[in-house]
mmCIF file of C-alpha atoms in Angstrom:
data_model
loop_
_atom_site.group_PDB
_atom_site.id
_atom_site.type_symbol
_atom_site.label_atom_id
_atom_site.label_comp_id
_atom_site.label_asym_id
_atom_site.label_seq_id
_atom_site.Cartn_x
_atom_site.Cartn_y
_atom_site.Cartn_z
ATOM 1 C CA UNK A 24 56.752 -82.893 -47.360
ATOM 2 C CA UNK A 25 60.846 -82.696 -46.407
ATOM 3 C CA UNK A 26 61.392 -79.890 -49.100
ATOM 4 C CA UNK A 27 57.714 -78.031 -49.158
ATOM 5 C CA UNK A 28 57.205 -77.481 -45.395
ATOM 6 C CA UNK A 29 60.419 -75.228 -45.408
ATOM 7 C CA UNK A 30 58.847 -72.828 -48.218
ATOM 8 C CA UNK A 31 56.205 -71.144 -46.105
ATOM 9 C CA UNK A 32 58.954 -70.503 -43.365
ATOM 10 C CA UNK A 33 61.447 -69.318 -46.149
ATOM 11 C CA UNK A 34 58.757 -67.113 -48.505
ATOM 12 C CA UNK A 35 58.348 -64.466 -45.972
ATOM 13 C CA UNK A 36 62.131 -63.500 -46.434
ATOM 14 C CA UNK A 37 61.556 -62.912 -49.982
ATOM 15 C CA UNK A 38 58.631 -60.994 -49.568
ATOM 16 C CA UNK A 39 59.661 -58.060 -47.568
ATOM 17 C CA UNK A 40 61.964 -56.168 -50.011
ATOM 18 C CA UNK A 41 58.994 -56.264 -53.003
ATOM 19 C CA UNK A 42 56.235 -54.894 -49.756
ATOM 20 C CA UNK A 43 58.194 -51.779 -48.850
ATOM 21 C CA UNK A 44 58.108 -50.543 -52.292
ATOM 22 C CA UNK A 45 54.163 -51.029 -52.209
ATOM 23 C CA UNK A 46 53.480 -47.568 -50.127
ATOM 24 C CA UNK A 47 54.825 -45.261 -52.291
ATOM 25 C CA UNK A 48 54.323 -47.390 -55.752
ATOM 26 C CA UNK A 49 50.528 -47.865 -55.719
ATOM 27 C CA UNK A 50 47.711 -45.908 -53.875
ATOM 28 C CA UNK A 51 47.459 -46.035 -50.348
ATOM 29 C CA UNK A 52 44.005 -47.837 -49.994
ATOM 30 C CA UNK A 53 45.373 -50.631 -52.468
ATOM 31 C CA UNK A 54 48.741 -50.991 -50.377
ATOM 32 C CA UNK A 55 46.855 -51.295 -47.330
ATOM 33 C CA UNK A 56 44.651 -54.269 -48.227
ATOM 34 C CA UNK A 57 47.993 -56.049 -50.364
ATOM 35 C CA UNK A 58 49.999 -55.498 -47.279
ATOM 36 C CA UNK A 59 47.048 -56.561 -45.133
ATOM 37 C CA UNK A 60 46.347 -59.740 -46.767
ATOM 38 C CA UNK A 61 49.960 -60.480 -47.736
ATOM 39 C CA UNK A 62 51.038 -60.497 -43.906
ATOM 40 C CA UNK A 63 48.666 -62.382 -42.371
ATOM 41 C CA UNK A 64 48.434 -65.490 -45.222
ATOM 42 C CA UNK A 65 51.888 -65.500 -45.119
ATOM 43 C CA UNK A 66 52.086 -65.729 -41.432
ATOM 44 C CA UNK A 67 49.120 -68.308 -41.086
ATOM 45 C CA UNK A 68 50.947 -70.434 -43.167
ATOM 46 C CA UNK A 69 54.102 -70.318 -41.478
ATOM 47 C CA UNK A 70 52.398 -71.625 -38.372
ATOM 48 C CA UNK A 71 50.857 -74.123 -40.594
ATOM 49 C CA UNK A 72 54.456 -75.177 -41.580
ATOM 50 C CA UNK A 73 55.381 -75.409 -38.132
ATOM 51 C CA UNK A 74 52.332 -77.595 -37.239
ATOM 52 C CA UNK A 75 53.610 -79.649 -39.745
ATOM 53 C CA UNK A 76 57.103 -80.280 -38.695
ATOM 54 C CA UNK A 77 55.517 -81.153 -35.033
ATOM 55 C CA UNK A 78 53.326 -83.956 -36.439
ATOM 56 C CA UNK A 79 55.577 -86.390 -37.445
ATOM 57 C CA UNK A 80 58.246 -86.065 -34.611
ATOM 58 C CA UNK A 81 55.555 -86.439 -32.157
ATOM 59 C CA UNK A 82 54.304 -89.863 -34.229
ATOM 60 C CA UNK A 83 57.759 -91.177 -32.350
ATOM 61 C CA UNK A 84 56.026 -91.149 -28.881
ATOM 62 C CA UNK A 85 53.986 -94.248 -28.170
ATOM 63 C CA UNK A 86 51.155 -92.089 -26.602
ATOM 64 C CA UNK A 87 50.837 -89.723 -29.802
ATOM 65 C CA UNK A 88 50.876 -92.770 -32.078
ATOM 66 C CA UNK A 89 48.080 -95.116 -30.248
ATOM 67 C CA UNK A 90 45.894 -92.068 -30.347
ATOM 68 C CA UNK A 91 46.549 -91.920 -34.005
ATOM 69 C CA UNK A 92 46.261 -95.692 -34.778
ATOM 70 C CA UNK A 93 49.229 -95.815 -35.916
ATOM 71 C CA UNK A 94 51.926 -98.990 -36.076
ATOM 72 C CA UNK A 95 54.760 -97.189 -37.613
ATOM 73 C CA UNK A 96 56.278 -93.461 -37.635
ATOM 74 C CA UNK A 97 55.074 -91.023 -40.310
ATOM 75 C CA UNK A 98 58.757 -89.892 -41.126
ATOM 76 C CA UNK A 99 61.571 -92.444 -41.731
ATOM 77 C CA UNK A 100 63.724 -89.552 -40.479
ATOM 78 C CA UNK A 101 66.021 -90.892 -37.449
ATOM 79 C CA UNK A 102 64.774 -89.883 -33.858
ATOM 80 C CA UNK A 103 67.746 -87.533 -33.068
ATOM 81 C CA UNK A 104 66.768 -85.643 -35.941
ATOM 82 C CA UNK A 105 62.863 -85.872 -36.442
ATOM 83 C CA UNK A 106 61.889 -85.539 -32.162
ATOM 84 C CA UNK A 107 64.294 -82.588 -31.653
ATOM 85 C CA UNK A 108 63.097 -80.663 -34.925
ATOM 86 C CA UNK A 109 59.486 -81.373 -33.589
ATOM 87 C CA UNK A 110 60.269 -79.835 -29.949
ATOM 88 C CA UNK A 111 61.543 -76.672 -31.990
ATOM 89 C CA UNK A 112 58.368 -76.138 -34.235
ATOM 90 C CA UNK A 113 56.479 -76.767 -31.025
ATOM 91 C CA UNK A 114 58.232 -74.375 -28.728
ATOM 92 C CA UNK A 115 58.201 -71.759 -31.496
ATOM 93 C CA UNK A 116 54.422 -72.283 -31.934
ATOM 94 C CA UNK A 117 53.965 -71.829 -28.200
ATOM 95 C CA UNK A 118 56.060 -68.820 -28.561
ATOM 96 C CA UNK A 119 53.986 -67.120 -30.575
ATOM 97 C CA UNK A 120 50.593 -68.674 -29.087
ATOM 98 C CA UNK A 121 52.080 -66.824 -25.689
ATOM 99 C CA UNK A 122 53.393 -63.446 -27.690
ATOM 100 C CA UNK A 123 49.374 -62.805 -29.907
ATOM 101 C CA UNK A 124 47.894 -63.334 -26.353
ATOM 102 C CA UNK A 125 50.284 -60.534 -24.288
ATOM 103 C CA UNK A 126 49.960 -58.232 -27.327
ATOM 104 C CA UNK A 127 45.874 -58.763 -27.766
ATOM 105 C CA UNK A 128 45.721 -58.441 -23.671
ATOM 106 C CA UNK A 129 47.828 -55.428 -23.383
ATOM 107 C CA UNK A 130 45.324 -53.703 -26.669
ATOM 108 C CA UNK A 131 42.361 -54.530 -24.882
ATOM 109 C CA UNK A 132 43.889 -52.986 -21.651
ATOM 110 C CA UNK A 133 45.010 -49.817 -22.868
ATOM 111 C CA UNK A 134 41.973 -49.370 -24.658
ATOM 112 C CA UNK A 135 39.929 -49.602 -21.299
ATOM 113 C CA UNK A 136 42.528 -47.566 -19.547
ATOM 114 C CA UNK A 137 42.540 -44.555 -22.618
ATOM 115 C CA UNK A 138 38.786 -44.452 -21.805
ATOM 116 C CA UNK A 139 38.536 -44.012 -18.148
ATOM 117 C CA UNK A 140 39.930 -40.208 -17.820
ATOM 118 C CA UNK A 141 36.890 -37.865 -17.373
ATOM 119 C CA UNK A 142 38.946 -35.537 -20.557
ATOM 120 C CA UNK A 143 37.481 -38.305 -23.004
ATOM 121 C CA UNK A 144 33.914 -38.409 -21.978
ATOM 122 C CA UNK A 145 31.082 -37.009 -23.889
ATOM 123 C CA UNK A 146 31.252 -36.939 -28.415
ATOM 124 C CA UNK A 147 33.561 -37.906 -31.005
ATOM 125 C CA UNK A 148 36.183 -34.900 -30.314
ATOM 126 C CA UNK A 149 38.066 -34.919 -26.508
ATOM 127 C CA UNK A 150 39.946 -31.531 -25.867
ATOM 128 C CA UNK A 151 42.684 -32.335 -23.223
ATOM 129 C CA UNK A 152 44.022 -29.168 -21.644
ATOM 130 C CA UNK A 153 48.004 -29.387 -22.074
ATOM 131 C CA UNK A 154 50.451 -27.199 -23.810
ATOM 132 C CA UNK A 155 52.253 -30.371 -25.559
ATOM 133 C CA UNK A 156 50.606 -30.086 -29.147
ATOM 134 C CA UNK A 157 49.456 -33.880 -29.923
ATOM 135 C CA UNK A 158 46.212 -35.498 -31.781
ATOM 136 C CA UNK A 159 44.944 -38.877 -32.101
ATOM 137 C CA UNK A 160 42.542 -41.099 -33.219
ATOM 138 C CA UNK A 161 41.336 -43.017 -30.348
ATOM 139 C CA UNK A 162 39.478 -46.432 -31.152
ATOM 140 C CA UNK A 163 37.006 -47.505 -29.410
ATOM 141 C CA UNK A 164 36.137 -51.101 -27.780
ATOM 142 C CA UNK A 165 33.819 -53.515 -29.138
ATOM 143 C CA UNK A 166 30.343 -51.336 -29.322
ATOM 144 C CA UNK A 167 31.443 -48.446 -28.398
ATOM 145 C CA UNK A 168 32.184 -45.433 -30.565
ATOM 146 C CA UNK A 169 36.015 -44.405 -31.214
ATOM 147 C CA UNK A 170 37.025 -40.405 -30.223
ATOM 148 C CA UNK A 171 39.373 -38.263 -31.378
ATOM 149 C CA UNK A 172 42.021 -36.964 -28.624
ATOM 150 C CA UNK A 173 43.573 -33.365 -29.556
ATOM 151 C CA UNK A 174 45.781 -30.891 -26.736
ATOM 152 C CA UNK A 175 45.097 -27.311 -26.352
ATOM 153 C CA UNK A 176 48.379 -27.106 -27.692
ATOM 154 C CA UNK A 177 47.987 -28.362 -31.233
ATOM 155 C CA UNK A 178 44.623 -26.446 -31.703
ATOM 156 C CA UNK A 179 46.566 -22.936 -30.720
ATOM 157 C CA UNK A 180 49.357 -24.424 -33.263
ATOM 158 C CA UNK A 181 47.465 -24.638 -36.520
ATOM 159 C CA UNK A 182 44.650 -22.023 -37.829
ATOM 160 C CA UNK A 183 41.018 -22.988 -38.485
ATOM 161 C CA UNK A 184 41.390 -24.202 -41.915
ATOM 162 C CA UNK A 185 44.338 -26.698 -40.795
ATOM 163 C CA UNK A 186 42.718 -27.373 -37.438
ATOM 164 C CA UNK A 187 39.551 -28.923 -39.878
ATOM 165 C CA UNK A 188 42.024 -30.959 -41.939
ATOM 166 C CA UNK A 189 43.484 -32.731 -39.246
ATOM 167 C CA UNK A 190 40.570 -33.816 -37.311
ATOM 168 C CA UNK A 191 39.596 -34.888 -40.767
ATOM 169 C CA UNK A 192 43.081 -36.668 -40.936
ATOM 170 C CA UNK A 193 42.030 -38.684 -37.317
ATOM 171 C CA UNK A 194 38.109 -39.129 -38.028
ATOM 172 C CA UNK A 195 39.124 -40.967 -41.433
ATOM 173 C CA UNK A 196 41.624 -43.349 -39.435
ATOM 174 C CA UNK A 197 38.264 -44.092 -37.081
ATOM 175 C CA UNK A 198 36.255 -44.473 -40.241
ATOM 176 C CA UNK A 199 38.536 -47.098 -42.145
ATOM 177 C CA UNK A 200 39.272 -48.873 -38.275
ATOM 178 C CA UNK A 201 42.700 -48.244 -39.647
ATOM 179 C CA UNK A 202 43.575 -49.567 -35.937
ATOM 180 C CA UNK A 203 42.848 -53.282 -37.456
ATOM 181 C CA UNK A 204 45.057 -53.246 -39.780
ATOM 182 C CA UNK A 205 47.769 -51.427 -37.566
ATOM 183 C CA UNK A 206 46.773 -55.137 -34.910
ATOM 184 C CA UNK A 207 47.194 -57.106 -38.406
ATOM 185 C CA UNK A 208 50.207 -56.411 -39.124
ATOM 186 C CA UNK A 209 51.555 -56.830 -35.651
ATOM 187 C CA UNK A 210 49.796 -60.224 -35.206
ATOM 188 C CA UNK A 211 51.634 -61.116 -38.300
ATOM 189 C CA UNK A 212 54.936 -59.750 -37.123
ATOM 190 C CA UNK A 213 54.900 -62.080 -33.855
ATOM 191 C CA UNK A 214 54.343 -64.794 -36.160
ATOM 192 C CA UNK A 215 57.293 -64.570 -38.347
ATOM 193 C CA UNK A 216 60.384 -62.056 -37.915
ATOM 194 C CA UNK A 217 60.439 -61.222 -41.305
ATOM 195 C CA UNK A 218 57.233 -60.089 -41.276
ATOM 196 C CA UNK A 219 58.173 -57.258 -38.785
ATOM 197 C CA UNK A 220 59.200 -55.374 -41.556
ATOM 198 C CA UNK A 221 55.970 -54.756 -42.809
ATOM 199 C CA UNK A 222 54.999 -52.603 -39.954
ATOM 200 C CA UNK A 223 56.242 -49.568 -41.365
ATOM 201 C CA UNK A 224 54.834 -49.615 -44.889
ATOM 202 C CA UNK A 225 51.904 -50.494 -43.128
ATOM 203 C CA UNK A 226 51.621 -47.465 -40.761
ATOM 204 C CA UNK A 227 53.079 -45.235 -43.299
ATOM 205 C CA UNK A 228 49.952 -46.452 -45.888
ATOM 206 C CA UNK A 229 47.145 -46.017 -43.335
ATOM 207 C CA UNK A 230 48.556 -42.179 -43.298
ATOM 208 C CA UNK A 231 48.547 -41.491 -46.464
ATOM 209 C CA UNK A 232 45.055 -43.116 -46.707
ATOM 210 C CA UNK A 233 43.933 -40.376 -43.695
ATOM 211 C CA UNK A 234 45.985 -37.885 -45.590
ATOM 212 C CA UNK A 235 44.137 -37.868 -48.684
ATOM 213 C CA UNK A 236 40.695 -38.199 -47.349
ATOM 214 C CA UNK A 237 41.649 -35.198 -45.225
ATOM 215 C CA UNK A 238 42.696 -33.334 -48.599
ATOM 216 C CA UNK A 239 39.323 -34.680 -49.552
ATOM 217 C CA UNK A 240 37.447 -33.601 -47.019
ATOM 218 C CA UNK A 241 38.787 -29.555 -46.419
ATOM 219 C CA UNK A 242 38.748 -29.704 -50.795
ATOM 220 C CA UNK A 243 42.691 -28.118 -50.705
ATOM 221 C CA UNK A 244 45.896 -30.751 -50.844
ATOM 222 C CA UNK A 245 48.126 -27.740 -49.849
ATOM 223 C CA UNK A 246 45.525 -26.981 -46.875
ATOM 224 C CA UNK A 247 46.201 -30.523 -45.723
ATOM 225 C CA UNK A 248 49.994 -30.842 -46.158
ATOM 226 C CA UNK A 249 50.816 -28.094 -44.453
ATOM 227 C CA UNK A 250 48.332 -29.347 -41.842
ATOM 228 C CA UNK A 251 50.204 -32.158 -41.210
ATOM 229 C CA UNK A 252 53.553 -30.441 -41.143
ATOM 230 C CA UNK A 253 52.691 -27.802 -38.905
ATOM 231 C CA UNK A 254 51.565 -30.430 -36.655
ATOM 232 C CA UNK A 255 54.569 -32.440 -36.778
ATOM 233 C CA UNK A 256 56.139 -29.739 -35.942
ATOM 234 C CA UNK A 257 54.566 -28.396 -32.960
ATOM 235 C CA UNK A 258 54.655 -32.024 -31.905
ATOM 236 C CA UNK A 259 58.699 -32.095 -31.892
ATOM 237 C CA UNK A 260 58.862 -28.785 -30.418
ATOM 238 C CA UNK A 261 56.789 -28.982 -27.505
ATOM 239 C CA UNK A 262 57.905 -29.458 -23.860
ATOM 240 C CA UNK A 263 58.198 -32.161 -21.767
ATOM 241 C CA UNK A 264 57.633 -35.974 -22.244
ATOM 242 C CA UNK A 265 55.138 -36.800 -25.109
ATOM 243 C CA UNK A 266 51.641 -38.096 -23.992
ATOM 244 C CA UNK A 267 50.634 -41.063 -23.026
ATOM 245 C CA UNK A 268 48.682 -43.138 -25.681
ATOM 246 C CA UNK A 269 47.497 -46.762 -26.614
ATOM 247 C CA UNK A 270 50.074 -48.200 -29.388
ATOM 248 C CA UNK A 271 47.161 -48.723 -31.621
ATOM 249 C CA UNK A 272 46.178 -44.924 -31.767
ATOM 250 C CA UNK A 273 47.150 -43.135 -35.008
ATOM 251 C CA UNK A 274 48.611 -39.895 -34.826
ATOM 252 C CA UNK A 275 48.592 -37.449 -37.848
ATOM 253 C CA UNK A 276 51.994 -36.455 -36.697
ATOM 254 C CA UNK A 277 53.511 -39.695 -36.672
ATOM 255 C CA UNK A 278 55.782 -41.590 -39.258
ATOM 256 C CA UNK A 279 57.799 -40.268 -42.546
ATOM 257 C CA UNK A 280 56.311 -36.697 -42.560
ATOM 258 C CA UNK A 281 58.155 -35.256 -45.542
ATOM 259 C CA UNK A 282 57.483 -37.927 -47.791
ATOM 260 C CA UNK A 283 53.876 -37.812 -46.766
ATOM 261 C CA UNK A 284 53.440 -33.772 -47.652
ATOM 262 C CA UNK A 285 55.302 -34.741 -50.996
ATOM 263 C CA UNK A 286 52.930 -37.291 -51.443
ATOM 264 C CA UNK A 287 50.355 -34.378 -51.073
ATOM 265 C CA UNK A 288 51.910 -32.090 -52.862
ATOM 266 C CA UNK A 289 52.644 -34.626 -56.191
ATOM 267 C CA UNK A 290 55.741 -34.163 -55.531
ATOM 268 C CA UNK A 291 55.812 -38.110 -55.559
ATOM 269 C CA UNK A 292 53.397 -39.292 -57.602
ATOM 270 C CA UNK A 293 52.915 -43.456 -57.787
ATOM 271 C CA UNK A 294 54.712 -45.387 -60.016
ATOM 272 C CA UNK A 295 52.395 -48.393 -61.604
ATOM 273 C CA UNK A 296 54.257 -50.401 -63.191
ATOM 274 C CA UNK A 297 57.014 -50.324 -59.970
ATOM 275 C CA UNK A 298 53.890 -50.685 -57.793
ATOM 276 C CA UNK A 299 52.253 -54.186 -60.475
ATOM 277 C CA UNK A 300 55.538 -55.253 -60.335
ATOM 278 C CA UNK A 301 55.472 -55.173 -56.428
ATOM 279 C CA UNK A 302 52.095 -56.392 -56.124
ATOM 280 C CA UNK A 303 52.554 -59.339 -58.328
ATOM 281 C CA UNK A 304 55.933 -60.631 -56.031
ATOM 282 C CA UNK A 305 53.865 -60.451 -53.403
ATOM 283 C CA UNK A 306 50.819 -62.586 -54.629
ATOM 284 C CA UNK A 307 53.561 -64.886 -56.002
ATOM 285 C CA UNK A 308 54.976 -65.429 -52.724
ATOM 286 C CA UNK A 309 51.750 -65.659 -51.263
ATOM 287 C CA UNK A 310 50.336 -68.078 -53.691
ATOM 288 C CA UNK A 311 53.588 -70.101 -53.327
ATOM 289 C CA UNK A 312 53.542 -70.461 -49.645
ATOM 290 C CA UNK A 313 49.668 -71.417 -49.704
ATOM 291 C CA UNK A 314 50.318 -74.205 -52.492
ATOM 292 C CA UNK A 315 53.347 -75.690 -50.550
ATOM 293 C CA UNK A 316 51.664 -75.593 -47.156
ATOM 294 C CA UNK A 317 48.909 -77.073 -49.161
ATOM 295 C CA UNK A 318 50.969 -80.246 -50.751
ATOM 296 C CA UNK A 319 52.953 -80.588 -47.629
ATOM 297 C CA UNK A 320 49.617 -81.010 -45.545
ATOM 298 C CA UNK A 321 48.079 -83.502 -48.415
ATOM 299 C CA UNK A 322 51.347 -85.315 -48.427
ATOM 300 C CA UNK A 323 50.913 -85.793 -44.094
ATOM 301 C CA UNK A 324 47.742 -86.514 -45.163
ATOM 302 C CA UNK A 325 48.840 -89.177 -47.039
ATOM 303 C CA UNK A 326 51.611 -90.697 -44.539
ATOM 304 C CA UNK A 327 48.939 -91.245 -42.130
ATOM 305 C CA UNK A 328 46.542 -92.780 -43.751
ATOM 306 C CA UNK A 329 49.953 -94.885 -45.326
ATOM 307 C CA UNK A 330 50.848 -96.034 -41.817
ATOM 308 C CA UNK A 331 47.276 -96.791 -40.663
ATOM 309 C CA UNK A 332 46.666 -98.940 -43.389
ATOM 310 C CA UNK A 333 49.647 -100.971 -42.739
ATOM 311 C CA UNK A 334 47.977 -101.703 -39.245
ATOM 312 C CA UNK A 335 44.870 -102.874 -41.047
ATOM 313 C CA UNK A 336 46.343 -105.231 -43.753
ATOM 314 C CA UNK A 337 48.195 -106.786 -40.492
#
């Protein structure tokens, strides 16, 4: 367990540079779930790791190891290394225990906040009055329906053929509860540093997943590009201090915007065998992680029921 508990802390460091090629190597709706899925096993078995390195450390208190049955320490490490190594894991576990809590808290908070203005009452599309050009997709809470948010300002800034791809743009984010994998990928970034790097391919995926259902949806990829660069632009240009809105609403404004209207405009077409290549480092890492988190838990396993049936042949 001395040498396999450390891979699941190590793999995520590895992982990173192969996920940012993902968003503009394979389609968006692929890089989303890889990126997805890739985050959050590699982060679960970080914590896994760091469960772990508690267990045996805490074997050294006399408390910990009646409860266990046990008549000797799992790790023949010395205390001064094994107890201190144990508080660390544990203080980093509480660490992030404490940081998913604030961050779901403060979601579920602006979400109830977002909905109380009269503006956002009544069907799917909210018209605030403002002359700052913005547009959102709005999720909604548990049972009730999300709502797109767009200014006066951004209406008057595109004409009716752009206005229809963009609220296509924001009702596909509500459709795919893009905002879930947007919490994913933060849940798995408070879990593991490294892992904060995925935020951005993440959030620049989900757009080019709203992006081409908008193209989709209005039947014209130039229609939707320039959609989504006139509303950048307005955006940028207007007024005052940007709106107010819940870090989990997506904005058809927001991230990379050139490479997006490339993206529209096959002006950057996906590269597969970049993109396999990318995918299969990731599911590597992943699958490495899982299988040392795996033998380091059989191997505790193992050590415990070692020590506990040292008791019994006594």
């Amino acid at each position: 367990m001395i040498y396999a508990v450390w891979v699941p802390l190590l793999t995520p460091f590895v992982a990173v540079p192969a996920a940012r090629r993902l968003a503009d190597a394979l389609s968006p709706v692929r890089a989303v779930r890889l990126l997805a899925s890739t985050g959050i096993g590699l982060a679960l078995c970080s914590l896994l790791a760091l469960v772990l390195l508690v267990v045996p450390g805490a074997t050294r208190f006399s408390a910990v190891s009646a409860f266990g049955e046990l008549v000797r320490p799992l790790s023949d490490a010395a205390p001064a290394v094994a107890v201190p190594l144990a508080a660390a894991a544990l203080a980093l576990l509480a660490g992030c225990a404490a940081a998913v809590a604030r961050a779901a808290h403060r979601h579920w908070a602006e979400l109830y906040r977002a909905a109380q203005p009269s503006e956002y009452a009544g069907g799917e599309l909210a018209v605030l009055r403002d002359v700052r050009a913005d547009a959102y997709a709005l999720p909604g809470r548990p049972g009730t329906p999300g709502r797109i948010v767009v200014t006066t300002g951004m209406l008057r800034a595109l004409d009716p053929a752009e206005r229809d791809a963009l609220l296509a743009h924001e009702r596909a984010h509500l459709a795919g509860r893009h905002h879930l994998f947007i919490a994913a990928a933060e849940i798995a970034a408070l879990c593991h540093p490294a892992l904060r790097s995925l935020r951005a391919p993440m959030g620049y995926a989900l757009e080019r997943c709203a992006d081409e259902a908008a193209a989709c949806a209005v039947g014209d990829r130039r229609i939707a590009a320039r959609a989504i660069g006139r509303a950048a632009l307005a955006a940028r240009a207007a007024e005052g201090a940007p709106l107010p809105r819940p870090r989990t609403a997506l904005a058809a404004a927001a991230g990379p915007v050139p490479r997006r209207v490339a993206a529209l405009l096959g002006r950057n077409a996906p590269r597969p065998r970049v993109g396999r290549a990318a995918a299969a480092a990731l599911l590597a890492c992943l699958v490495l992680s899982g299988a040392a988190a795996l033998d380091a838990t059989s191997d505790l396993h193992s050590s415990i029921e070692a020590a506990q049936g040292d008791g019994a042949q006594r």
